Amino acid sequence: MELIDKIIRKFVRGGGAEKEYRLNRGMKVGKNCHIYSWDTIDGGHPRLITIGDNVTISSNVTILTHDASTNVVGCGTKLGKVTIGNNVFIGTRAIVLCNVCIGNNVIVGAGSVVTHDLPDNGVYAGVPARYVSSIEDYKEKNQKLREVRPRLDLIRPWYDWKNATEEEEQKMADALEDGVGFL
């Protein structure tokens, strides 16, 4: 059974030695998760990391289970669990520090530093990460914006843009000349 589990992890959920190392050392990852940079997740104590279902952790997100700054004052290295709930998006280059819980239905903005627990149903951004809006307000705002901005998914589905023609790429660039669009 262990061999079958390893094969499933490697080929069904995506491969990579960094991922395998962390999962084999006890990191828990739920269903339908997309983690784009396994090597920036703390490998020292992966058993202290739990990630829920339907989570996207964008590229170059750092997740730390330790804080070695306490060595400077003779206290050894501080350790703490990191728990990430269900339906969470963490933007590129965000940093999640040890001893933090990110709730369910949370968006963490790109480049944010999560230094404390983030409650459910919110959008957080900044250094340190602070509350920006409710998830419902964020949804409403972007639904309204999507109604008046270019729908690039009508040119080509979001998952297939890597195969876009030069003409389609130019249509995208032209459509985004004066602002955002949606896939």
Coordinates of N, CA and C in Angstrom, one line a residue:
M1 N 0.8 -1.2 0.0 CA 0.0 0.0 0.0 C 0.9 1.3 0.0
E2 N 2.0 1.2 0.7 CA 2.9 2.4 0.8 C 3.4 2.7 -0.6
L3 N 3.8 1.7 -1.3 CA 4.3 1.9 -2.7 C 3.3 2.5 -3.6
I4 N 2.0 2.0 -3.5 CA 1.0 2.6 -4.3 C 0.7 4.0 -4.0
D5 N 0.7 4.4 -2.7 CA 0.6 5.7 -2.2 C 1.7 6.6 -2.8
K6 N 2.9 6.1 -2.8 CA 4.0 6.9 -3.3 C 3.9 7.2 -4.8
I7 N 3.4 6.2 -5.6 CA 3.2 6.3 -7.0 C 2.1 7.3 -7.3
I8 N 1.0 7.2 -6.5 CA -0.1 8.2 -6.7 C 0.4 9.6 -6.5
R9 N 1.1 9.8 -5.4 CA 1.6 11.1 -5.0 C 2.5 11.7 -6.2
K10 N 3.4 10.8 -6.7 CA 4.4 11.3 -7.7 C 3.7 11.6 -9.0
F11 N 2.9 10.7 -9.5 CA 2.4 10.8 -10.9 C 1.0 11.4 -11.0
V12 N 0.1 11.2 -10.0 CA -1.2 11.8 -10.1 C -1.2 13.2 -9.6
R13 N -0.5 13.5 -8.5 CA -0.6 14.9 -8.0 C 0.6 15.7 -8.4
G14 N 1.5 15.2 -9.2 CA 2.7 15.9 -9.7 C 3.9 15.4 -9.0
G15 N 5.0 15.5 -9.6 CA 6.2 14.8 -9.1 C 7.2 15.8 -8.5
G16 N 8.4 15.3 -8.2 CA 9.4 16.2 -7.7 C 9.9 15.7 -6.3
A17 N 11.3 15.7 -6.2 CA 11.9 15.2 -5.0 C 11.6 16.0 -3.8
E18 N 11.4 17.4 -4.0 CA 11.1 18.2 -2.8 C 9.7 17.9 -2.3
K19 N 8.8 17.7 -3.2 CA 7.4 17.3 -2.7 C 7.4 15.9 -2.0
E20 N 8.1 15.0 -2.6 CA 8.1 13.6 -2.0 C 8.8 13.7 -0.6
Y21 N 9.9 14.4 -0.5 CA 10.6 14.5 0.8 C 9.6 15.0 1.8
R22 N 8.9 16.1 1.6 CA 8.0 16.7 2.6 C 6.8 15.8 2.9
L23 N 6.2 15.2 1.9 CA 5.1 14.3 2.2 C 5.6 13.1 2.9
N24 N 6.7 12.5 2.6 CA 7.2 11.4 3.3 C 7.6 11.7 4.8
R25 N 7.9 13.0 5.0 CA 8.2 13.4 6.4 C 7.0 13.9 7.2
G26 N 5.8 13.7 6.7 CA 4.6 14.0 7.4 C 3.8 15.2 7.1
M27 N 4.2 16.0 6.1 CA 3.4 17.1 5.7 C 2.1 16.6 5.2
K28 N 1.0 17.3 5.6 CA -0.4 16.8 5.2 C -0.9 17.8 4.2
V29 N -1.4 17.3 3.1 CA -1.9 18.1 2.0 C -3.3 17.5 1.6
G30 N -4.3 18.3 1.6 CA -5.6 17.9 1.2 C -5.8 17.6 -0.2
K31 N -7.1 17.5 -0.6 CA -7.5 17.2 -2.0 C -7.5 18.5 -2.8
N32 N -7.2 18.4 -4.1 CA -7.3 19.4 -5.1 C -6.5 20.6 -4.7
C33 N -5.2 20.4 -4.3 CA -4.3 21.4 -4.0 C -3.3 21.6 -5.1
H34 N -2.9 22.9 -5.3 CA -1.9 23.2 -6.3 C -0.8 24.0 -5.6
I35 N 0.3 23.4 -5.5 CA 1.5 24.0 -4.9 C 2.6 24.1 -5.9
Y36 N 2.9 25.4 -6.2 CA 3.8 25.6 -7.4 C 5.3 25.7 -7.0
S37 N 5.7 25.8 -5.8 CA 7.1 25.8 -5.4 C 7.3 25.0 -4.1
W38 N 7.5 23.7 -4.3 CA 7.7 22.9 -3.1 C 9.0 23.2 -2.4
D39 N 10.0 23.6 -3.1 CA 11.3 23.9 -2.5 C 11.4 25.1 -1.5
T40 N 10.3 25.9 -1.5 CA 10.3 27.0 -0.6 C 9.5 26.8 0.6
I41 N 9.0 25.5 0.8 CA 8.3 25.1 2.0 C 9.3 24.5 2.9
D42 N 9.3 24.9 4.1 CA 10.3 24.4 5.1 C 10.4 22.9 5.1
G43 N 11.6 22.5 4.9 CA 11.9 21.0 4.8 C 12.4 20.5 6.1
G44 N 12.7 21.4 7.1 CA 13.3 20.9 8.4 C 12.3 20.2 9.2
H45 N 11.0 20.6 9.2 CA 10.0 20.0 10.0 C 8.6 19.9 9.3
P46 N 8.6 19.2 8.2 CA 7.3 19.3 7.4 C 6.1 18.7 8.1
R47 N 6.4 17.9 9.1 CA 5.2 17.3 9.9 C 4.4 18.4 10.5
L48 N 5.0 19.5 10.7 CA 4.3 20.7 11.4 C 3.4 21.4 10.4
I49 N 3.3 21.0 9.2 CA 2.5 21.7 8.2 C 1.3 20.9 7.8
T50 N 0.1 21.6 7.8 CA -1.1 20.9 7.4 C -1.8 21.9 6.4
I51 N -2.2 21.4 5.3 CA -2.9 22.2 4.3 C -4.2 21.5 3.9
G52 N -5.3 22.3 3.9 CA -6.6 21.7 3.7 C -6.9 21.4 2.2
D53 N -8.1 21.3 1.9 CA -8.6 21.0 0.5 C -8.7 22.3 -0.3
N54 N -8.6 22.2 -1.6 CA -8.8 23.3 -2.6 C -8.0 24.5 -2.2
V55 N -6.7 24.3 -2.1 CA -5.7 25.3 -1.8 C -4.8 25.5 -3.0
T56 N -4.5 26.8 -3.3 CA -3.5 27.1 -4.3 C -2.4 27.9 -3.6
I57 N -1.2 27.4 -3.6 CA -0.1 28.1 -3.1 C 0.8 28.5 -4.3
S58 N 0.8 29.7 -4.7 CA 1.4 30.2 -5.9 C 3.0 30.0 -5.8
S59 N 3.6 30.5 -6.9 CA 5.1 30.3 -7.0 C 5.8 31.1 -5.9
N60 N 6.9 30.5 -5.4 CA 7.8 31.2 -4.5 C 7.2 31.6 -3.2
V61 N 6.2 30.9 -2.8 CA 5.6 31.2 -1.4 C 6.5 30.4 -0.4
T62 N 6.9 31.1 0.6 CA 7.7 30.5 1.7 C 6.8 30.2 2.9
I63 N 6.9 28.9 3.3 CA 6.2 28.5 4.5 C 7.3 28.0 5.5
L64 N 7.3 28.7 6.7 CA 8.3 28.4 7.7 C 7.7 27.7 8.9
T65 N 8.4 26.7 9.4 CA 7.9 26.1 10.7 C 8.9 26.4 11.8
H66 N 9.9 27.2 11.5 CA 10.9 27.6 12.5 C 11.3 29.1 12.4
D67 N 11.9 29.5 13.5 CA 12.4 30.9 13.5 C 13.8 30.8 14.3
A68 N 14.9 30.9 13.5 CA 16.2 30.7 14.1 C 16.7 32.0 14.6
S69 N 16.0 33.1 14.5 CA 16.5 34.4 15.1 C 16.6 34.3 16.6
T70 N 15.9 33.4 17.2 CA 16.0 33.3 18.7 C 17.3 32.7 19.1
N71 N 18.1 32.1 18.2 CA 19.4 31.7 18.5 C 20.3 32.8 18.9
V72 N 20.1 34.0 18.4 CA 21.0 35.1 18.6 C 20.9 35.5 20.1
V73 N 19.8 35.3 20.8 CA 19.7 35.6 22.2 C 19.7 34.4 23.1
G74 N 20.3 33.3 22.5 CA 20.6 32.1 23.3 C 19.4 31.2 23.7
C75 N 18.3 31.4 22.9 CA 17.1 30.6 23.2 C 16.8 29.4 22.3
G76 N 17.8 29.1 21.4 CA 17.6 28.0 20.5 C 16.6 28.4 19.4
T77 N 16.2 27.5 18.5 CA 15.3 27.8 17.4 C 13.9 27.6 17.9
K78 N 13.0 28.6 17.6 CA 11.6 28.5 17.9 C 10.9 27.7 16.8
L79 N 10.0 26.8 17.2 CA 9.3 26.0 16.2 C 7.8 26.2 16.4
G80 N 7.0 26.1 15.3 CA 5.6 26.3 15.5 C 4.9 25.7 14.2
K81 N 3.7 25.2 14.4 CA 2.9 24.6 13.4 C 2.4 25.7 12.4
V82 N 2.1 25.2 11.2 CA 1.5 26.1 10.2 C 0.3 25.3 9.7
T83 N -0.9 25.9 9.8 CA -2.1 25.3 9.4 C -2.8 26.2 8.4
I84 N -3.1 25.6 7.2 CA -3.8 26.4 6.2 C -5.1 25.7 5.9
G85 N -6.2 26.4 6.0 CA -7.6 25.9 5.9 C -7.9 25.5 4.5
N86 N -9.2 25.3 4.3 CA -9.8 24.9 3.0 C -10.1 26.2 2.1
N87 N -10.0 26.1 0.8 CA -10.4 27.1 -0.1 C -9.5 28.4 0.2
V88 N -8.2 28.2 0.1 CA -7.3 29.3 0.3 C -6.4 29.5 -0.9
F89 N -6.2 30.8 -1.2 CA -5.2 31.2 -2.2 C -4.1 32.0 -1.6
I90 N -2.9 31.6 -1.8 CA -1.7 32.4 -1.3 C -0.9 32.9 -2.5
G91 N -0.8 34.2 -2.6 CA -0.2 34.8 -3.8 C 1.3 34.7 -3.8
T92 N 1.9 34.8 -5.0 CA 3.3 34.6 -5.2 C 4.2 35.5 -4.2
R93 N 5.2 34.9 -3.8 CA 6.3 35.5 -2.9 C 5.7 35.8 -1.5
A94 N 4.6 35.3 -1.1 CA 4.1 35.5 0.2 C 5.0 34.7 1.2
I95 N 5.0 35.1 2.4 CA 5.8 34.4 3.5 C 4.8 34.1 4.6
V96 N 4.8 32.8 5.0 CA 3.9 32.4 6.1 C 4.9 32.0 7.2
L97 N 4.9 32.7 8.3 CA 5.8 32.4 9.4 C 5.3 31.3 10.3
C98 N 6.1 30.7 11.2 CA 5.8 29.6 12.0 C 4.7 30.0 13.0
N99 N 3.9 29.0 13.5 CA 2.9 29.2 14.5 C 1.8 30.1 14.0
V100 N 1.3 29.8 12.8 CA 0.3 30.6 12.2 C -0.8 29.7 11.7
C101 N -2.0 30.1 11.8 CA -3.2 29.4 11.2 C -3.9 30.3 10.2
I102 N -4.0 29.9 9.0 CA -4.8 30.6 8.0 C -6.1 29.9 7.9
G103 N -7.2 30.7 8.1 CA -8.6 30.1 8.1 C -9.1 29.6 6.8
N104 N -10.3 29.2 6.7 CA -11.0 28.8 5.5 C -11.5 30.0 4.7
N105 N -11.5 29.8 3.4 CA -12.0 30.9 2.5 C -11.2 32.2 2.6
V106 N -9.9 32.0 2.5 CA -9.0 33.2 2.7 C -8.1 33.4 1.4
I107 N -7.9 34.6 1.1 CA -7.0 35.0 0.0 C -5.9 35.8 0.7
V108 N -4.6 35.5 0.4 CA -3.4 36.2 0.9 C -2.8 36.8 -0.3
G109 N -2.6 38.1 -0.3 CA -2.1 38.8 -1.4 C -0.6 38.5 -1.7
A110 N -0.2 38.7 -2.9 CA 1.2 38.5 -3.3 C 2.1 39.4 -2.5
G111 N 3.3 38.8 -2.0 CA 4.3 39.5 -1.3 C 3.9 39.8 0.2
S112 N 2.8 39.3 0.6 CA 2.4 39.5 2.0 C 3.3 38.7 3.0
V113 N 3.3 39.1 4.2 CA 4.0 38.4 5.3 C 3.0 38.1 6.3
V114 N 2.7 36.8 6.5 CA 1.7 36.3 7.5 C 2.4 36.1 8.8
T115 N 2.2 37.0 9.8 CA 2.9 36.9 11.1 C 1.9 36.4 12.2
H116 N 0.6 36.3 11.9 CA -0.3 36.0 12.9 C -1.5 35.2 12.2
D117 N -2.4 34.6 13.0 CA -3.5 33.9 12.5 C -4.4 34.8 11.6
L118 N -4.9 34.3 10.6 CA -5.9 35.0 9.7 C -7.2 34.3 9.8
P119 N -8.2 35.0 10.3 CA -9.6 34.4 10.4 C -10.2 34.0 9.1
D120 N -11.2 33.2 9.1 CA -12.0 32.7 8.0 C -12.6 33.9 7.2
N121 N -12.8 33.6 5.9 CA -13.6 34.5 5.0 C -13.1 35.9 4.8
G122 N -11.8 36.0 4.6 CA -11.2 37.3 4.4 C -10.1 37.4 3.4
V123 N -9.9 38.6 3.0 CA -8.8 38.9 2.0 C -7.8 39.7 2.9
Y124 N -6.5 39.3 2.8 CA -5.4 39.9 3.6 C -4.3 40.2 2.7
A125 N -3.6 41.3 3.0 CA -2.4 41.7 2.2 C -1.5 42.6 3.0
G126 N -0.3 42.7 2.6 CA 0.7 43.6 3.2 C 1.7 43.0 4.1
V127 N 2.6 43.9 4.6 CA 3.7 43.4 5.5 C 3.6 44.2 6.8
P128 N 3.1 43.6 7.8 CA 2.5 42.3 7.9 C 1.1 42.3 7.3
A129 N 0.7 41.1 7.0 CA -0.6 40.9 6.3 C -1.8 41.4 7.2
R130 N -2.6 42.3 6.6 CA -3.7 42.9 7.3 C -5.0 42.6 6.6
Y131 N -6.1 42.7 7.3 CA -7.4 42.5 6.7 C -7.7 43.6 5.6
V132 N -8.2 43.2 4.4 CA -8.5 44.1 3.4 C -10.0 44.2 3.2
S133 N -10.6 43.0 3.1 CA -12.1 43.0 2.9 C -12.6 41.6 3.2
S134 N -13.9 41.5 3.2 CA -14.5 40.1 3.4 C -14.4 39.4 2.0
I135 N -14.4 38.1 2.0 CA -14.4 37.3 0.8 C -15.6 37.7 -0.1
E136 N -16.7 37.9 0.6 CA -18.0 38.2 -0.2 C -17.8 39.6 -0.9
D137 N -17.3 40.6 -0.2 CA -17.1 41.9 -0.9 C -16.1 41.8 -2.0
Y138 N -15.0 41.0 -1.8 CA -14.0 40.8 -2.9 C -14.7 40.1 -4.1
K139 N -15.5 39.1 -3.8 CA -16.2 38.4 -4.9 C -17.1 39.4 -5.7
E140 N -18.0 40.1 -4.9 CA -18.9 41.1 -5.6 C -18.2 42.1 -6.4
K141 N -17.1 42.7 -5.9 CA -16.3 43.7 -6.6 C -15.8 43.1 -7.9
N142 N -15.3 41.9 -7.9 CA -14.7 41.3 -9.1 C -15.7 40.8 -10.1
Q143 N -16.9 40.4 -9.6 CA -18.0 40.0 -10.5 C -18.4 41.2 -11.3
K144 N -18.6 42.3 -10.6 CA -19.0 43.6 -11.3 C -17.9 44.0 -12.4
L145 N -16.6 43.9 -12.0 CA -15.5 44.2 -12.9 C -15.5 43.3 -14.1
R146 N -15.8 42.0 -13.8 CA -15.8 41.0 -14.9 C -16.8 41.3 -16.0
E147 N -17.9 41.9 -15.5 CA -19.0 42.3 -16.5 C -18.6 43.4 -17.5
V148 N -17.7 44.2 -17.1 CA -17.3 45.3 -18.0 C -15.9 45.2 -18.6
R149 N -15.2 44.3 -18.2 CA -13.8 44.1 -18.7 C -13.7 43.0 -19.7
P150 N -12.6 42.9 -20.5 CA -12.5 41.8 -21.5 C -12.5 40.4 -20.9
R151 N -13.2 39.5 -21.6 CA -13.3 38.1 -21.2 C -12.3 37.3 -22.1
L152 N -11.1 37.1 -21.7 CA -10.1 36.4 -22.5 C -10.4 35.0 -22.6
D153 N -11.2 34.4 -21.7 CA -11.6 33.0 -21.8 C -12.5 32.7 -23.0
L154 N -13.0 33.8 -23.6 CA -13.8 33.7 -24.8 C -12.9 33.5 -26.0
I155 N -11.7 33.9 -25.9 CA -10.7 33.8 -27.0 C -10.1 32.4 -26.9
R156 N -9.8 31.9 -25.7 CA -9.2 30.6 -25.5 C -9.4 30.3 -24.0
P157 N -9.7 29.0 -23.7 CA -9.9 28.6 -22.3 C -8.6 28.9 -21.4
W158 N -8.8 29.2 -20.1 CA -7.7 29.6 -19.3 C -6.6 28.5 -19.2
Y159 N -6.9 27.3 -19.3 CA -5.9 26.2 -19.2 C -5.2 25.9 -20.4
D160 N -5.5 26.6 -21.5 CA -4.9 26.3 -22.8 C -4.1 27.5 -23.4
W161 N -3.9 28.6 -22.6 CA -3.2 29.7 -23.1 C -1.7 29.4 -23.5
K162 N -1.1 28.4 -22.9 CA 0.2 28.0 -23.3 C 0.3 27.7 -24.8
N163 N -0.8 27.3 -25.4 CA -0.9 26.9 -26.8 C -1.4 28.1 -27.7
A164 N -1.5 29.3 -27.1 CA -2.1 30.4 -27.9 C -1.3 30.7 -29.1
T165 N -2.0 31.1 -30.2 CA -1.3 31.6 -31.4 C -0.8 33.0 -31.1
E166 N 0.1 33.4 -32.0 CA 0.6 34.8 -31.9 C -0.5 35.8 -32.0
E167 N -1.5 35.5 -32.9 CA -2.7 36.4 -33.1 C -3.5 36.5 -31.8
E168 N -3.7 35.3 -31.1 CA -4.4 35.3 -29.8 C -3.7 36.1 -28.7
E169 N -2.3 35.9 -28.7 CA -1.5 36.6 -27.7 C -1.6 38.1 -27.9
Q170 N -1.7 38.5 -29.2 CA -1.8 40.0 -29.5 C -3.2 40.5 -29.1
K171 N -4.2 39.7 -29.4 CA -5.6 40.1 -29.0 C -5.6 40.3 -27.4
M172 N -4.9 39.4 -26.7 CA -4.9 39.6 -25.2 C -4.2 40.9 -24.9
A173 N -3.0 41.1 -25.5 CA -2.3 42.3 -25.2 C -3.1 43.6 -25.5
D174 N -3.8 43.6 -26.6 CA -4.6 44.7 -27.0 C -5.8 44.9 -26.0
A175 N -6.4 43.8 -25.6 CA -7.5 43.9 -24.7 C -7.1 44.4 -23.4
L176 N -5.9 44.2 -23.0 CA -5.4 44.6 -21.6 C -4.7 46.0 -21.7
E177 N -4.8 46.7 -22.8 CA -4.1 47.9 -22.9 C -4.5 49.0 -21.9
D178 N -5.7 49.0 -21.5 CA -6.2 50.0 -20.6 C -6.7 49.4 -19.2
G179 N -6.2 48.2 -18.9 CA -6.6 47.6 -17.6 C -6.7 46.1 -17.6
V180 N -7.3 45.6 -16.6 CA -7.3 44.1 -16.5 C -8.4 43.5 -17.3
G181 N -8.3 42.2 -17.4 CA -9.3 41.3 -18.1 C -9.4 40.0 -17.3
F182 N -10.2 39.1 -17.7 CA -10.4 37.9 -17.0 C -10.3 36.7 -17.9
L183 N -9.8 35.6 -17.3 CA -9.7 34.3 -18.0 C -10.8 33.4 -17.4

